[in-house]
Short mmCIF file of C-alpha atoms in Angstrom, two decimals:
data_model
loop_
_atom_site.label_atom_id
_atom_site.label_comp_id
_atom_site.label_asym_id
_atom_site.label_seq_id
_atom_site.Cartn_x
_atom_site.Cartn_y
_atom_site.Cartn_z
CA MET A 1 58.89 24.47 -64.38
CA SER A 2 58.99 22.31 -67.47
CA GLY A 3 60.33 22.47 -71.00
CA ALA A 4 62.84 25.18 -71.87
CA TRP A 5 62.91 26.47 -68.28
CA ASP A 6 64.00 23.11 -66.83
CA GLY A 7 67.05 23.50 -64.64
CA ILE A 8 67.63 27.24 -65.12
CA GLU A 9 66.42 28.29 -61.68
CA GLU A 10 68.32 25.42 -60.06
CA PHE A 11 71.48 26.39 -61.93
CA VAL A 12 71.21 30.06 -60.90
CA SER A 13 70.62 29.05 -57.27
CA VAL A 14 73.68 26.79 -57.24
CA ALA A 15 75.82 29.48 -58.89
CA ARG A 16 74.81 32.07 -56.30
CA ALA A 17 75.39 29.71 -53.39
CA SER A 18 78.58 28.19 -54.88
CA SER A 19 77.28 24.96 -53.41
CA PHE A 20 74.67 22.33 -54.29
CA THR A 21 73.91 21.87 -50.59
CA GLY A 22 73.40 25.57 -49.91
CA ALA A 23 71.34 25.97 -53.07
CA ALA A 24 69.16 22.99 -52.17
CA ARG A 25 68.50 24.50 -48.75
CA SER A 26 67.42 27.88 -50.14
CA PHE A 27 65.56 26.33 -53.09
CA GLY A 28 63.61 23.94 -50.88
CA ALA A 29 64.67 20.81 -52.76
CA SER A 30 67.05 17.90 -52.31
CA VAL A 31 70.70 17.99 -53.30
CA THR A 32 69.97 15.14 -55.70
CA HIS A 33 67.25 17.18 -57.42
CA MET A 34 69.57 20.18 -57.80
CA SER A 35 72.43 18.07 -59.17
CA ARG A 36 70.26 16.17 -61.67
CA SER A 37 68.53 19.37 -62.85
CA VAL A 38 71.87 21.06 -63.54
CA SER A 39 73.24 17.97 -65.27
CA ARG A 40 70.18 17.76 -67.53
CA LEU A 41 70.55 21.48 -68.33
CA GLU A 42 74.23 21.00 -69.21
CA ALA A 43 73.32 18.10 -71.48
CA ARG A 44 70.64 20.16 -73.21
CA LEU A 45 73.01 23.11 -73.71
CA GLY A 46 75.92 20.92 -74.72
CA SER A 47 78.20 22.86 -72.36
CA GLN A 48 79.70 22.25 -68.94
CA LEU A 49 78.52 25.03 -66.61
CA PHE A 50 80.54 24.16 -63.49
CA HIS A 51 84.03 22.99 -62.67
CA ARG A 52 83.38 20.31 -60.01
CA THR A 53 85.90 18.85 -57.56
CA THR A 54 85.37 17.13 -54.22
CA ARG A 55 86.20 20.42 -52.45
CA SER A 56 85.11 23.23 -54.73
CA LEU A 57 82.55 24.32 -57.27
CA SER A 58 83.12 27.16 -59.73
CA LEU A 59 81.57 28.42 -62.92
CA THR A 60 83.16 27.68 -66.26
CA GLU A 61 83.41 30.50 -68.81
CA ALA A 62 80.21 29.20 -70.44
CA GLY A 63 78.65 29.03 -66.98
CA ARG A 64 79.48 32.68 -66.25
CA HIS A 65 77.81 33.79 -69.47
CA PHE A 66 74.77 31.63 -68.93
CA PHE A 67 74.47 32.72 -65.29
CA GLU A 68 74.07 36.37 -66.31
CA THR A 69 71.55 35.45 -69.00
CA GLY A 70 69.67 33.03 -66.78
CA SER A 71 69.49 35.50 -63.88
CA ARG A 72 68.11 38.16 -66.20
CA LEU A 73 65.53 35.78 -67.67
CA ILE A 74 64.24 34.80 -64.24
CA ALA A 75 64.10 38.43 -63.10
CA GLU A 76 62.30 39.55 -66.26
CA ARG A 77 59.79 36.71 -65.96
CA ASP A 78 59.05 37.57 -62.32
CA ASP A 79 58.75 41.27 -63.13
CA ALA A 80 56.44 40.62 -66.06
CA ILE A 81 54.15 38.61 -63.79
CA ALA A 82 54.32 41.33 -61.12
CA ALA A 83 53.56 44.04 -63.68
CA MET A 84 50.35 42.24 -64.67
CA THR A 85 49.18 42.51 -61.06
CA ALA A 86 50.44 46.05 -60.49
CA SER A 87 47.15 47.08 -58.96
CA SER A 88 47.81 44.76 -56.02
CA SER A 89 50.27 45.42 -53.20
CA PRO A 90 54.00 44.92 -53.83
CA ARG A 91 55.04 41.37 -53.09
CA GLY A 92 57.96 39.01 -53.45
CA HIS A 93 61.63 39.05 -52.48
CA LEU A 94 63.46 42.39 -52.76
CA ARG A 95 67.28 42.31 -52.74
CA ILE A 96 69.03 45.64 -52.10
CA THR A 97 72.64 46.73 -51.71
CA CYS A 98 74.11 49.99 -50.40
CA SER A 99 77.04 51.31 -48.38
CA TYR A 100 77.33 50.60 -44.67
CA THR A 101 76.64 53.97 -43.06
CA LEU A 102 73.99 55.06 -45.53
CA GLY A 103 72.27 51.71 -45.09
CA GLU A 104 72.48 51.47 -41.32
CA GLN A 105 71.49 55.03 -40.48
CA PHE A 106 69.17 56.12 -43.31
CA ILE A 107 68.07 53.37 -45.71
CA GLY A 108 67.39 50.85 -42.92
CA PRO A 109 64.59 52.85 -41.24
CA ILE A 110 62.93 53.42 -44.62
CA LEU A 111 63.09 49.71 -45.43
CA ARG A 112 61.61 48.79 -42.05
CA GLY A 113 58.65 51.09 -42.63
CA TYR A 114 58.23 49.72 -46.14
CA ALA A 115 58.26 46.11 -44.93
CA GLN A 116 55.73 46.90 -42.21
CA GLU A 117 53.37 48.51 -44.72
CA TYR A 118 53.66 45.67 -47.26
CA PRO A 119 53.64 42.33 -45.38
CA GLU A 120 53.97 40.29 -48.60
CA ILE A 121 57.43 41.76 -49.23
CA ALA A 122 60.57 39.93 -48.02
CA ILE A 123 63.71 42.12 -47.92
CA THR A 124 67.39 41.23 -48.03
CA CYS A 125 69.70 44.23 -47.65
CA ASP A 126 73.42 43.65 -48.17
CA LEU A 127 75.74 46.43 -46.99
CA ASP A 128 78.90 46.74 -49.06
CA ASN A 129 81.11 49.75 -49.72
CA ASP A 130 82.25 48.17 -52.99
CA VAL A 131 80.22 48.50 -56.18
CA VAL A 132 78.61 45.12 -56.94
CA ASP A 133 77.25 43.86 -60.26
CA LEU A 134 73.47 44.03 -59.81
CA ILE A 135 72.67 41.75 -62.75
CA ARG A 136 75.33 39.13 -62.04
CA ASP A 137 74.56 39.00 -58.30
CA GLY A 138 70.78 39.12 -58.65
CA TYR A 139 70.01 42.43 -56.93
CA ASP A 140 66.80 44.36 -57.56
CA LEU A 141 68.12 47.72 -56.40
CA ALA A 142 71.24 49.58 -55.28
CA ILE A 143 71.72 52.96 -53.64
CA ARG A 144 74.75 54.73 -55.12
CA THR A 145 76.31 58.17 -55.22
CA GLY A 146 78.18 60.22 -57.78
CA HIS A 147 78.84 59.35 -61.42
CA LEU A 148 77.27 56.17 -62.82
CA GLU A 149 78.76 54.22 -65.70
CA ASP A 150 76.85 50.95 -66.24
CA SER A 151 74.56 51.53 -69.23
CA ARG A 152 72.59 48.35 -68.40
CA LEU A 153 71.09 50.13 -65.39
CA VAL A 154 68.39 52.72 -64.82
CA ALA A 155 69.11 55.45 -62.27
CA THR A 156 66.55 57.59 -60.46
CA ARG A 157 67.81 60.45 -58.29
CA VAL A 158 66.30 60.04 -54.84
CA ALA A 159 68.29 62.57 -52.79
CA SER A 160 71.58 64.44 -52.62
CA ARG A 161 74.30 64.72 -50.03
CA ALA A 162 76.44 67.69 -49.07
CA MET A 163 80.11 67.42 -48.17
CA ALA A 164 81.79 69.16 -45.22
CA THR A 165 85.41 69.70 -44.22
CA VAL A 166 85.66 69.53 -40.44
CA ALA A 167 87.98 69.31 -37.46
CA SER A 168 87.69 69.46 -33.69
CA PRO A 169 88.01 72.84 -31.94
CA ALA A 170 91.04 71.52 -30.05
CA TYR A 171 92.84 70.63 -33.28
CA LEU A 172 92.06 74.03 -34.83
CA ALA A 173 93.17 75.87 -31.69
CA GLU A 174 96.55 74.13 -31.83
CA HIS A 175 97.16 74.10 -35.60
CA GLY A 176 95.17 77.06 -36.89
CA VAL A 177 92.15 77.36 -39.17
CA PRO A 178 92.76 76.91 -42.92
CA LEU A 179 91.41 79.93 -44.79
CA ARG A 180 92.20 78.73 -48.34
CA ILE A 181 92.27 75.31 -49.97
CA GLY A 182 96.05 75.55 -50.30
CA ASP A 183 96.39 75.94 -46.54
CA LEU A 184 95.39 72.27 -46.17
CA LYS A 185 98.94 71.31 -47.18
CA ALA A 186 100.13 72.37 -43.74
CA HIS A 187 97.56 70.21 -41.88
CA ALA A 188 97.18 66.60 -40.84
CA CYS A 189 94.52 65.14 -43.12
CA LEU A 190 92.37 62.18 -42.15
CA MET A 191 91.73 60.21 -45.32
CA GLY A 192 88.79 58.05 -46.31
CA SER A 193 88.01 56.18 -49.51
CA ASN A 194 88.28 59.23 -51.77
CA SER A 195 91.78 60.09 -52.92
CA LEU A 196 90.74 63.68 -53.73
CA TRP A 197 88.77 66.18 -51.67
CA GLN A 198 86.28 68.14 -53.75
CA PHE A 199 85.65 71.86 -53.50
CA ALA A 200 83.74 74.63 -55.29
CA ARG A 201 84.40 75.47 -58.96
CA GLY A 202 85.77 71.98 -59.55
CA GLU A 203 88.86 72.52 -57.40
CA THR A 204 90.38 69.45 -55.75
CA PHE A 205 92.96 68.72 -53.10
CA ARG A 206 94.92 65.50 -52.59
CA PRO A 207 95.09 64.93 -48.80
CA GLU A 208 98.13 63.51 -47.06
CA GLY A 209 98.43 62.25 -43.51
CA ARG A 210 99.07 59.34 -41.17
CA TRP A 211 95.45 58.16 -40.89
CA LYS A 212 93.47 56.43 -43.64
CA ALA A 213 90.43 54.20 -43.39
CA ASN A 214 87.73 52.97 -45.75
CA SER A 215 85.18 53.65 -43.01
CA GLY A 216 83.63 57.08 -42.64
CA ILE A 217 82.93 56.35 -38.98
CA MET A 218 86.62 55.66 -38.29
CA VAL A 219 87.63 58.89 -40.04
CA LEU A 220 85.00 60.81 -38.09
CA GLU A 221 86.13 59.35 -34.76
CA ALA A 222 89.71 60.40 -35.50
CA ALA A 223 88.53 63.95 -36.19
CA LEU A 224 86.55 64.01 -32.95
CA GLU A 225 89.71 63.02 -31.08
CA GLY A 226 91.62 65.94 -32.57
CA MET A 227 93.85 63.99 -34.93
CA GLY A 228 93.30 66.25 -37.93
CA LEU A 229 90.95 67.55 -40.62
CA CYS A 230 88.66 65.40 -42.74
CA GLN A 231 86.14 65.76 -45.53
CA LEU A 232 83.00 63.63 -45.22
CA PRO A 233 79.35 63.69 -46.24
CA ARG A 234 77.69 66.21 -43.96
CA PHE A 235 75.35 63.64 -42.45
CA TYR A 236 78.33 62.03 -40.66
CA ALA A 237 79.28 65.28 -38.98
CA ALA A 238 75.90 66.99 -38.56
CA PRO A 239 75.17 66.03 -34.91
CA HIS A 240 78.73 66.93 -33.87
CA LEU A 241 78.57 70.28 -35.67
CA ARG A 242 75.37 71.01 -33.77
CA SER A 243 76.93 70.00 -30.44
CA GLY A 244 80.16 71.94 -31.09
CA ALA A 245 82.32 68.81 -31.01
CA LEU A 246 83.36 69.64 -34.58
CA ARG A 247 83.76 72.87 -36.53
CA GLU A 248 83.42 73.30 -40.26
CA VAL A 249 86.21 74.99 -42.21
CA LEU A 250 86.31 76.34 -45.76
CA SER A 251 82.52 76.45 -45.82
CA ALA A 252 82.58 78.99 -48.66
CA GLU A 253 84.45 76.41 -50.75
CA CYS A 254 81.93 73.57 -50.40
CA PRO A 255 81.40 71.59 -53.60
CA GLU A 256 78.01 71.13 -55.18
CA ASP A 257 75.82 68.52 -53.52
CA GLU A 258 76.43 64.98 -54.80
CA PRO A 259 73.43 63.07 -56.20
CA ILE A 260 72.23 59.85 -54.57
CA TRP A 261 70.69 57.37 -56.98
CA ALA A 262 68.38 54.39 -56.80
CA VAL A 263 69.87 52.10 -59.46
CA TYR A 264 68.22 49.02 -60.92
CA PRO A 265 68.48 46.77 -64.00
CA ARG A 266 66.48 48.09 -66.94
CA PRO A 267 63.49 45.72 -66.73
CA LYS A 268 63.02 46.46 -63.02
CA HIS A 269 60.98 49.64 -63.66
CA LEU A 270 58.08 47.25 -64.46
CA SER A 271 58.15 45.77 -60.96
CA PRO A 272 55.78 47.27 -58.36
CA LYS A 273 58.10 46.18 -55.54
CA VAL A 274 60.91 48.27 -57.03
CA SER A 275 58.94 51.29 -58.28
CA THR A 276 57.07 51.61 -54.98
CA LEU A 277 60.27 51.52 -52.95
CA VAL A 278 61.97 54.05 -55.24
CA GLU A 279 59.10 56.46 -54.64
CA ARG A 280 59.37 55.87 -50.91
CA LEU A 281 63.09 56.69 -51.05
CA ARG A 282 62.40 59.87 -53.04
CA SER A 283 59.88 61.07 -50.47
CA GLU A 284 61.80 60.18 -47.29
CA LEU A 285 65.55 59.91 -47.78
CA GLN A 286 66.40 63.60 -48.19
CA GLY A 287 64.56 64.53 -45.01
CA ARG A 288 66.46 61.90 -43.04
CA LEU A 289 69.78 63.10 -44.46
CA ASN A 290 68.81 66.63 -43.42
CA GLY A 291 68.24 65.49 -39.84
CA GLU A 292 64.48 64.95 -39.83
CA ASP A 293 63.36 61.82 -37.93
CA LEU A 294 66.91 60.56 -37.72
CA PRO A 295 67.76 57.39 -35.82
CA SER A 296 70.31 57.86 -33.08
CA SER A 297 73.91 58.04 -34.24
CA PRO A 298 76.19 55.33 -32.87
CA LEU A 299 78.57 58.12 -31.88
CA THR A 300 76.03 60.25 -30.05
CA GLY A 301 74.56 57.56 -27.84
#
């Protein structure tokens, strides 16, 4: 790159790696090149972009602002080039983020098939139960559920997930079967990330109990061992409901299915690598969530 672009890609790489050495490695250049490029960019902008010490490297306030702008400029440039060659196969590096269980059990197999079909695509999938900033962190796509708030993003509904309230037969035999939502007050509740359980007609229940984990698998395992009731996306419990290891309760009070979205920064709809994958997700994800062509569950062997 030359002219106005000088140093922008190097700066973004260093900011993402929080290290000149790590950025040089991923950029395919020397540390000296990265350092000089960023210094020339700072001189041209008239602003210091990094706080530098012998032990740490962090963005200044100006650096944080320019990082978001620079990341967006690079992404828009790459997408504009890709859009001009939309008739060719998707290509380039595709960065995706989604939650652990959804990614491992359902998104992963779709991505593997996609990568095998399009050999010029390189995929990085980061699993994270926290909501990350797609623009700041340079992601092309995220898979998210529920209500979306970031107006900078485009959301395409690719599937939906049902919720189920379940317990083991042994637990229900000992403690009784709740027949109404209010009956849950008398039960041991196994709590996940959601502070409220959702039911039909907008009713909610705030669970209380001795077990809480931000992992659906850990909550499910506790239910399988008879420790109490839990509410989880049905795909967690489906194989165990079929085997009889779990029973569903309050099935008449199930809430409406929750949408699952493919979310991407606004310019990304121009990119064949993103639009093609979104269509793949729309055609395959719901079937996998419903139990069609599912990979083996880590809890079912």
